[in-house]
PDB file of C-alpha atoms in Angstrom:
ATOM      1  CA  MET A   1      88.394-158.954-145.405  1.00  0.00           C
ATOM      2  CA  HIS A   2      86.665-156.729-147.909  1.00  0.00           C
ATOM      3  CA  GLU A   3      89.661-157.836-150.053  1.00  0.00           C
ATOM      4  CA  LYS A   4      88.070-157.109-153.434  1.00  0.00           C
ATOM      5  CA  LEU A   5      86.683-153.534-151.804  1.00  0.00           C
ATOM      6  CA  ARG A   6      90.120-152.648-150.970  1.00  0.00           C
ATOM      7  CA  LYS A   7      91.433-153.221-153.789  1.00  0.00           C
ATOM      8  CA  GLN A   8      89.034-151.393-155.992  1.00  0.00           C
ATOM      9  CA  VAL A   9      89.492-148.175-153.427  1.00  0.00           C
ATOM     10  CA  SER A  10      93.334-148.543-153.877  1.00  0.00           C
ATOM     11  CA  ASN A  11      92.951-148.742-157.510  1.00  0.00           C
ATOM     12  CA  ALA A  12      90.967-145.566-157.146  1.00  0.00           C
ATOM     13  CA  CYS A  13      93.043-143.972-155.365  1.00  0.00           C
ATOM     14  CA  ASN A  14      96.058-144.331-157.918  1.00  0.00           C
ATOM     15  CA  MET A  15      93.546-143.355-160.381  1.00  0.00           C
ATOM     16  CA  LEU A  16      92.906-140.179-158.655  1.00  0.00           C
ATOM     17  CA  SER A  17      96.666-139.396-158.909  1.00  0.00           C
ATOM     18  CA  ARG A  18      97.216-140.901-162.031  1.00  0.00           C
ATOM     19  CA  ARG A  19      94.627-138.401-163.561  1.00  0.00           C
ATOM     20  CA  GLU A  20      95.924-135.701-161.870  1.00  0.00           C
ATOM     21  CA  LEU A  21      92.529-135.155-160.039  1.00  0.00           C
ATOM     22  CA  CYS A  22      94.117-134.768-156.486  1.00  0.00           C
ATOM     23  CA  ASP A  23      96.562-132.485-154.657  1.00  0.00           C
ATOM     24  CA  PHE A  24      98.829-135.486-153.280  1.00  0.00           C
ATOM     25  CA  ARG A  25      97.075-136.426-150.392  1.00  0.00           C
ATOM     26  CA  ARG A  26      94.083-134.526-150.098  1.00  0.00           C
ATOM     27  CA  GLY A  27      92.130-136.931-151.853  1.00  0.00           C
ATOM     28  CA  ILE A  28      89.621-139.475-150.220  1.00  0.00           C
ATOM     29  CA  VAL A  29      88.277-142.450-151.980  1.00  0.00           C
ATOM     30  CA  SER A  30      85.943-144.547-149.808  1.00  0.00           C
ATOM     31  CA  ALA A  31      83.465-147.542-150.528  1.00  0.00           C
ATOM     32  CA  TYR A  32      80.496-148.784-147.966  1.00  0.00           C
ATOM     33  CA  ASP A  33      79.736-152.307-147.360  1.00  0.00           C
ATOM     34  CA  ARG A  34      75.988-152.131-146.700  1.00  0.00           C
ATOM     35  CA  LYS A  35      75.548-155.219-145.674  1.00  0.00           C
ATOM     36  CA  CYS A  36      78.158-155.373-142.999  1.00  0.00           C
ATOM     37  CA  GLY A  37      78.342-151.832-142.001  1.00  0.00           C
ATOM     38  CA  VAL A  38      81.603-151.446-142.688  1.00  0.00           C
ATOM     39  CA  ILE A  39      83.337-148.270-144.694  1.00  0.00           C
ATOM     40  CA  LEU A  40      86.645-148.970-146.455  1.00  0.00           C
ATOM     41  CA  ILE A  41      88.558-145.642-146.825  1.00  0.00           C
ATOM     42  CA  LYS A  42      91.890-144.270-147.775  1.00  0.00           C
ATOM     43  CA  PRO A  43      93.845-143.260-144.883  1.00  0.00           C
ATOM     44  CA  ASP A  44      95.363-139.787-143.799  1.00  0.00           C
ATOM     45  CA  LYS A  45      98.339-138.585-144.913  1.00  0.00           C
ATOM     46  CA  LEU A  46      98.929-140.766-147.407  1.00  0.00           C
ATOM     47  CA  ASP A  47     100.276-139.655-151.144  1.00  0.00           C
ATOM     48  CA  CYS A  48      96.682-141.488-153.589  1.00  0.00           C
ATOM     49  CA  ALA A  49      99.527-142.594-155.836  1.00  0.00           C
ATOM     50  CA  ALA A  50     101.297-144.308-153.248  1.00  0.00           C
ATOM     51  CA  VAL A  51      97.791-146.550-151.830  1.00  0.00           C
ATOM     52  CA  THR A  52      98.104-149.902-151.407  1.00  0.00           C
ATOM     53  CA  PRO A  53      95.471-152.364-150.687  1.00  0.00           C
ATOM     54  CA  ILE A  54      96.886-153.213-147.062  1.00  0.00           C
ATOM     55  CA  ASP A  55      96.953-149.512-146.827  1.00  0.00           C
ATOM     56  CA  VAL A  56      92.809-148.956-146.670  1.00  0.00           C
ATOM     57  CA  LEU A  57      90.958-149.161-143.364  1.00  0.00           C
ATOM     58  CA  ALA A  58      88.287-150.973-142.923  1.00  0.00           C
ATOM     59  CA  VAL A  59      86.122-148.719-139.973  1.00  0.00           C
ATOM     60  CA  THR A  60      82.753-149.583-138.687  1.00  0.00           C
ATOM     61  CA  ASP A  61      79.632-146.877-138.476  1.00  0.00           C
ATOM     62  CA  ASP A  62      80.756-145.417-135.051  1.00  0.00           C
ATOM     63  CA  GLY A  63      84.579-144.739-136.463  1.00  0.00           C
ATOM     64  CA  ALA A  64      86.334-147.923-135.131  1.00  0.00           C
ATOM     65  CA  ILE A  65      88.985-149.155-137.576  1.00  0.00           C
ATOM     66  CA  ILE A  66      89.167-152.765-137.532  1.00  0.00           C
ATOM     67  CA  ASP A  67      91.848-153.053-139.989  1.00  0.00           C
ATOM     68  CA  GLY A  68      94.512-151.502-142.175  1.00  0.00           C
ATOM     69  CA  GLU A  69      97.411-149.220-141.066  1.00  0.00           C
ATOM     70  CA  GLY A  70      97.378-145.352-140.549  1.00  0.00           C
ATOM     71  CA  SER A  71      94.968-142.893-138.907  1.00  0.00           C
ATOM     72  CA  LEU A  72      91.303-141.942-140.006  1.00  0.00           C
ATOM     73  CA  PRO A  73      91.102-138.969-142.561  1.00  0.00           C
ATOM     74  CA  GLU A  74      88.768-135.933-141.208  1.00  0.00           C
ATOM     75  CA  LYS A  75      86.686-136.339-143.979  1.00  0.00           C
ATOM     76  CA  PHE A  76      85.242-140.262-143.005  1.00  0.00           C
ATOM     77  CA  ALA A  77      82.379-138.524-140.730  1.00  0.00           C
ATOM     78  CA  THR A  78      81.401-136.607-143.635  1.00  0.00           C
ATOM     79  CA  HIS A  79      81.719-139.579-146.338  1.00  0.00           C
ATOM     80  CA  ARG A  80      79.463-141.519-143.632  1.00  0.00           C
ATOM     81  CA  GLU A  81      77.143-139.067-143.454  1.00  0.00           C
ATOM     82  CA  ILE A  82      75.862-139.246-146.926  1.00  0.00           C
ATOM     83  CA  TYR A  83      76.419-142.797-146.947  1.00  0.00           C
ATOM     84  CA  HIS A  84      73.539-143.006-144.019  1.00  0.00           C
ATOM     85  CA  ALA A  85      71.224-140.717-145.803  1.00  0.00           C
ATOM     86  CA  LEU A  86      71.610-141.705-149.590  1.00  0.00           C
ATOM     87  CA  GLY A  87      70.997-145.889-149.558  1.00  0.00           C
ATOM     88  CA  TYR A  88      71.927-145.257-153.521  1.00  0.00           C
ATOM     89  CA  VAL A  89      75.750-144.178-152.599  1.00  0.00           C
ATOM     90  CA  ASN A  90      78.165-147.125-152.662  1.00  0.00           C
ATOM     91  CA  SER A  91      81.379-144.804-153.230  1.00  0.00           C
ATOM     92  CA  ILE A  92      82.669-141.456-152.507  1.00  0.00           C
ATOM     93  CA  VAL A  93      85.474-139.758-154.000  1.00  0.00           C
ATOM     94  CA  SER A  94      86.503-136.187-152.526  1.00  0.00           C
ATOM     95  CA  SER A  95      89.034-134.139-154.076  1.00  0.00           C
ATOM     96  CA  ASN A  96      90.287-131.116-155.623  1.00  0.00           C
ATOM     97  CA  PRO A  97      91.239-130.905-159.339  1.00  0.00           C
ATOM     98  CA  THR A  98      91.830-127.441-160.357  1.00  0.00           C
ATOM     99  CA  TYR A  99      89.313-126.089-162.526  1.00  0.00           C
ATOM    100  CA  ALA A 100      86.354-127.704-160.438  1.00  0.00           C
ATOM    101  CA  THR A 101      87.621-126.485-157.044  1.00  0.00           C
ATOM    102  CA  ALA A 102      87.493-123.105-158.234  1.00  0.00           C
ATOM    103  CA  PHE A 103      84.652-122.914-158.985  1.00  0.00           C
ATOM    104  CA  ALA A 104      83.996-124.516-155.240  1.00  0.00           C
ATOM    105  CA  GLN A 105      86.249-121.398-154.313  1.00  0.00           C
ATOM    106  CA  ALA A 106      84.123-119.018-156.152  1.00  0.00           C
ATOM    107  CA  GLY A 107      80.938-120.715-154.481  1.00  0.00           C
ATOM    108  CA  ARG A 108      79.311-121.193-158.107  1.00  0.00           C
ATOM    109  CA  PRO A 109      77.648-124.181-159.351  1.00  0.00           C
ATOM    110  CA  ILE A 110      79.224-125.277-162.995  1.00  0.00           C
ATOM    111  CA  LYS A 111      76.423-124.194-165.823  1.00  0.00           C
ATOM    112  CA  PRO A 112      75.535-126.898-168.805  1.00  0.00           C
ATOM    113  CA  TYR A 113      76.888-124.489-171.625  1.00  0.00           C
ATOM    114  CA  GLY A 114      77.017-127.263-174.241  1.00  0.00           C
ATOM    115  CA  THR A 115      76.894-130.687-175.332  1.00  0.00           C
ATOM    116  CA  THR A 116      79.913-132.055-174.038  1.00  0.00           C
ATOM    117  CA  HIS A 117      78.349-131.074-170.449  1.00  0.00           C
ATOM    118  CA  ALA A 118      75.146-132.759-171.409  1.00  0.00           C
ATOM    119  CA  GLU A 119      76.409-135.883-172.573  1.00  0.00           C
ATOM    120  CA  TYR A 120      77.593-136.079-169.177  1.00  0.00           C
ATOM    121  CA  PHE A 121      75.266-134.157-166.923  1.00  0.00           C
ATOM    122  CA  GLY A 122      71.494-134.094-167.452  1.00  0.00           C
ATOM    123  CA  ASP A 123      71.670-130.164-165.321  1.00  0.00           C
ATOM    124  CA  ALA A 124      74.266-128.003-163.394  1.00  0.00           C
ATOM    125  CA  ILE A 125      76.661-129.701-161.302  1.00  0.00           C
ATOM    126  CA  PRO A 126      75.418-127.614-157.975  1.00  0.00           C
ATOM    127  CA  CYS A 127      77.992-126.033-155.245  1.00  0.00           C
ATOM    128  CA  THR A 128      76.424-126.004-151.222  1.00  0.00           C
ATOM    129  CA  ARG A 129      75.639-123.364-149.402  1.00  0.00           C
ATOM    130  CA  ARG A 130      78.245-121.792-147.100  1.00  0.00           C
ATOM    131  CA  LEU A 131      78.491-123.614-143.548  1.00  0.00           C
ATOM    132  CA  THR A 132      76.893-121.689-140.445  1.00  0.00           C
ATOM    133  CA  LEU A 133      79.587-120.738-137.744  1.00  0.00           C
ATOM    134  CA  SER A 134      78.075-123.213-135.508  1.00  0.00           C
ATOM    135  CA  GLU A 135      78.156-126.020-138.430  1.00  0.00           C
ATOM    136  CA  ILE A 136      82.478-124.949-138.629  1.00  0.00           C
ATOM    137  CA  GLU A 137      82.898-124.528-135.163  1.00  0.00           C
ATOM    138  CA  GLU A 138      80.929-127.813-133.601  1.00  0.00           C
ATOM    139  CA  ASN A 139      80.883-131.446-135.506  1.00  0.00           C
ATOM    140  CA  TYR A 140      82.107-129.591-138.638  1.00  0.00           C
ATOM    141  CA  SER A 141      82.804-132.998-140.842  1.00  0.00           C
ATOM    142  CA  GLN A 142      79.830-134.198-139.810  1.00  0.00           C
ATOM    143  CA  ASN A 143      77.383-131.069-141.062  1.00  0.00           C
ATOM    144  CA  LEU A 144      79.551-131.010-144.270  1.00  0.00           C
ATOM    145  CA  GLY A 145      77.773-133.874-145.006  1.00  0.00           C
ATOM    146  CA  ARG A 146      74.476-132.977-144.226  1.00  0.00           C
ATOM    147  CA  VAL A 147      74.764-129.904-146.091  1.00  0.00           C
ATOM    148  CA  ILE A 148      76.167-132.071-148.744  1.00  0.00           C
ATOM    149  CA  VAL A 149      73.057-134.294-148.745  1.00  0.00           C
ATOM    150  CA  GLU A 150      70.890-130.883-147.896  1.00  0.00           C
ATOM    151  CA  THR A 151      71.992-129.587-151.740  1.00  0.00           C
ATOM    152  CA  LEU A 152      71.860-133.199-153.420  1.00  0.00           C
ATOM    153  CA  VAL A 153      68.472-133.737-152.146  1.00  0.00           C
ATOM    154  CA  SER A 154      67.184-130.036-152.739  1.00  0.00           C
ATOM    155  CA  ASP A 155      68.469-130.253-155.844  1.00  0.00           C
ATOM    156  CA  SER A 156      66.535-133.542-157.519  1.00  0.00           C
ATOM    157  CA  ASP A 157      64.190-135.712-156.251  1.00  0.00           C
ATOM    158  CA  PRO A 158      65.801-138.284-154.213  1.00  0.00           C
ATOM    159  CA  ASN A 159      63.185-140.948-155.484  1.00  0.00           C
ATOM    160  CA  ASP A 160      63.757-140.118-158.673  1.00  0.00           C
ATOM    161  CA  ASP A 161      66.842-142.529-160.062  1.00  0.00           C
ATOM    162  CA  ALA A 162      67.176-141.204-163.248  1.00  0.00           C
ATOM    163  CA  CYS A 163      67.132-137.373-161.556  1.00  0.00           C
ATOM    164  CA  ARG A 164      69.611-138.599-158.899  1.00  0.00           C
ATOM    165  CA  ASP A 165      71.745-140.004-161.331  1.00  0.00           C
ATOM    166  CA  GLU A 166      72.319-137.078-163.847  1.00  0.00           C
ATOM    167  CA  VAL A 167      74.612-135.260-161.508  1.00  0.00           C
ATOM    168  CA  SER A 168      76.287-137.664-159.425  1.00  0.00           C
ATOM    169  CA  ALA A 169      78.545-134.697-158.217  1.00  0.00           C
ATOM    170  CA  LEU A 170      78.797-131.333-156.135  1.00  0.00           C
ATOM    171  CA  LEU A 171      81.229-128.415-155.176  1.00  0.00           C
ATOM    172  CA  VAL A 172      81.569-127.513-151.381  1.00  0.00           C
ATOM    173  CA  CYS A 173      81.675-123.897-151.548  1.00  0.00           C
ATOM    174  CA  SER A 174      84.847-122.599-150.563  1.00  0.00           C
ATOM    175  CA  ASP A 175      86.473-126.327-150.204  1.00  0.00           C
ATOM    176  CA  GLU A 176      86.561-128.959-153.015  1.00  0.00           C
ATOM    177  CA  VAL A 177      84.591-131.352-154.969  1.00  0.00           C
ATOM    178  CA  TYR A 178      82.556-134.810-154.131  1.00  0.00           C
ATOM    179  CA  SER A 179      81.521-137.309-156.609  1.00  0.00           C
ATOM    180  CA  TYR A 180      79.917-140.435-155.680  1.00  0.00           C
ATOM    181  CA  GLY A 181      78.556-143.377-157.714  1.00  0.00           C
ATOM    182  CA  GLU A 182      78.145-147.433-157.538  1.00  0.00           C
ATOM    183  CA  SER A 183      81.787-148.285-157.475  1.00  0.00           C
ATOM    184  CA  PRO A 184      85.055-146.614-156.743  1.00  0.00           C
ATOM    185  CA  ALA A 185      85.947-146.641-160.628  1.00  0.00           C
ATOM    186  CA  SER A 186      82.882-145.455-161.319  1.00  0.00           C
ATOM    187  CA  ALA A 187      83.136-142.426-158.443  1.00  0.00           C
ATOM    188  CA  ILE A 188      86.537-141.559-160.061  1.00  0.00           C
ATOM    189  CA  ASP A 189      85.440-141.526-163.671  1.00  0.00           C
ATOM    190  CA  ARG A 190      82.509-139.095-162.719  1.00  0.00           C
ATOM    191  CA  MET A 191      85.230-136.817-160.773  1.00  0.00           C
ATOM    192  CA  ALA A 192      87.346-136.502-164.257  1.00  0.00           C
ATOM    193  CA  ALA A 193      84.068-135.694-166.289  1.00  0.00           C
ATOM    194  CA  VAL A 194      83.078-132.777-163.527  1.00  0.00           C
ATOM    195  CA  GLU A 195      86.780-131.494-164.024  1.00  0.00           C
ATOM    196  CA  GLY A 196      86.602-132.071-168.021  1.00  0.00           C
ATOM    197  CA  VAL A 197      83.185-129.956-168.224  1.00  0.00           C
ATOM    198  CA  ALA A 198      84.655-127.220-165.838  1.00  0.00           C
ATOM    199  CA  LYS A 199      87.721-126.721-167.742  1.00  0.00           C
ATOM    200  CA  LEU A 200      85.227-125.723-170.545  1.00  0.00           C
ATOM    201  CA  ALA A 201      83.142-123.584-168.582  1.00  0.00           C
ATOM    202  CA  PHE A 202      86.086-122.030-166.801  1.00  0.00           C
ATOM    203  CA  TYR A 203      87.320-120.731-170.890  1.00  0.00           C
ATOM    204  CA  THR A 204      83.479-119.990-172.048  1.00  0.00           C
ATOM    205  CA  GLU A 205      82.900-117.816-169.882  1.00  0.00           C
ATOM    206  CA  LEU A 206      86.192-116.175-169.821  1.00  0.00           C
ATOM    207  CA  LEU A 207      85.694-115.714-173.747  1.00  0.00           C
ATOM    208  CA  MET A 208      81.777-114.538-173.364  1.00  0.00           C
ATOM    209  CA  LYS A 209      82.798-111.204-171.668  1.00  0.00           C
ATOM    210  CA  SER A 210      79.712-111.694-169.522  1.00  0.00           C
ATOM    211  CA  ALA A 211      80.830-111.296-165.882  1.00  0.00           C
ATOM    212  CA  SER A 212      77.249-110.038-164.655  1.00  0.00           C
ATOM    213  CA  SER A 213      75.128-112.985-165.459  1.00  0.00           C
ATOM    214  CA  GLY A 214      77.956-115.240-166.196  1.00  0.00           C
ATOM    215  CA  GLY A 215      77.550-116.842-169.528  1.00  0.00           C
ATOM    216  CA  THR A 216      74.224-118.123-170.705  1.00  0.00           C
ATOM    217  CA  ARG A 217      73.028-121.534-170.079  1.00  0.00           C
ATOM    218  CA  MET A 218      72.505-123.925-173.030  1.00  0.00           C
ATOM    219  CA  GLN A 219      68.933-124.358-174.667  1.00  0.00           C
ATOM    220  CA  GLU A 220      66.934-126.876-172.614  1.00  0.00           C
ATOM    221  CA  ASP A 221      65.934-128.808-175.767  1.00  0.00           C
ATOM    222  CA  LEU A 222      69.338-129.507-177.052  1.00  0.00           C
ATOM    223  CA  LEU A 223      70.602-130.292-173.097  1.00  0.00           C
ATOM    224  CA  ARG A 224      67.640-133.013-172.687  1.00  0.00           C
ATOM    225  CA  LEU A 225      68.318-134.511-176.404  1.00  0.00           C
ATOM    226  CA  ARG A 226      72.242-135.248-176.140  1.00  0.00           C
ATOM    227  CA  TYR A 227      71.688-136.490-172.550  1.00  0.00           C
ATOM    228  CA  GLU A 228      69.390-138.949-173.034  1.00  0.00           C
ATOM    229  CA  ARG A 229      70.877-139.951-176.374  1.00  0.00           C
ATOM    230  CA  GLU A 230      74.310-140.519-174.608  1.00  0.00           C
ATOM    231  CA  ASN A 231      72.948-142.558-171.661  1.00  0.00           C
ATOM    232  CA  LYS A 232      69.743-144.746-172.511  1.00  0.00           C
ATOM    233  CA  LYS A 233      70.252-147.738-170.814  1.00  0.00           C
TER     234      LYS A 233
END
């Protein structure tokens, strides 16, 4: 059952490790079969490099494991919340690549400083607000998903396909990085792009020597030109 999606999730987990986009067991990849209402997700406490298709869990919307070995990761509820709120998301990766996670821990978006960022992302990669005490103490994982959705919806027009596809990633304040796409492979590619532009932004800000302003955003006309040139369909 769900052999194709199982293999896609497994391969994406392995790729997360090979591309050095996760810290051992912390990376999570999932995919959603909307017709069946089943989420395929990496099990808890298993190194991404070691995941095989048989390890991948098939889980119903209410959290019941119907197939696969291992235990359900805590972030299942977070991924499920995103899937239910955003009908265009079919796969999610949550992980902690070094440079992008540094921006998340600083509670800062990744600004578009140059054309490399523009070719992958049409705007800044947003960062969520901090969770409130009540959101942390009760239903934390589910509330985290709601805050992620809140950020994505407020940052763009949820009804505009072009707008919502331009970023396809965000940072969770004090936590980690999320990316999403039509498939596990596309979500992994998005995570790699986030880490690449985060590294460039990190060194750009060091060179700017402008701690008070956090650097200067690139020209809007150049941003639009380079993004649209590289992403014509």
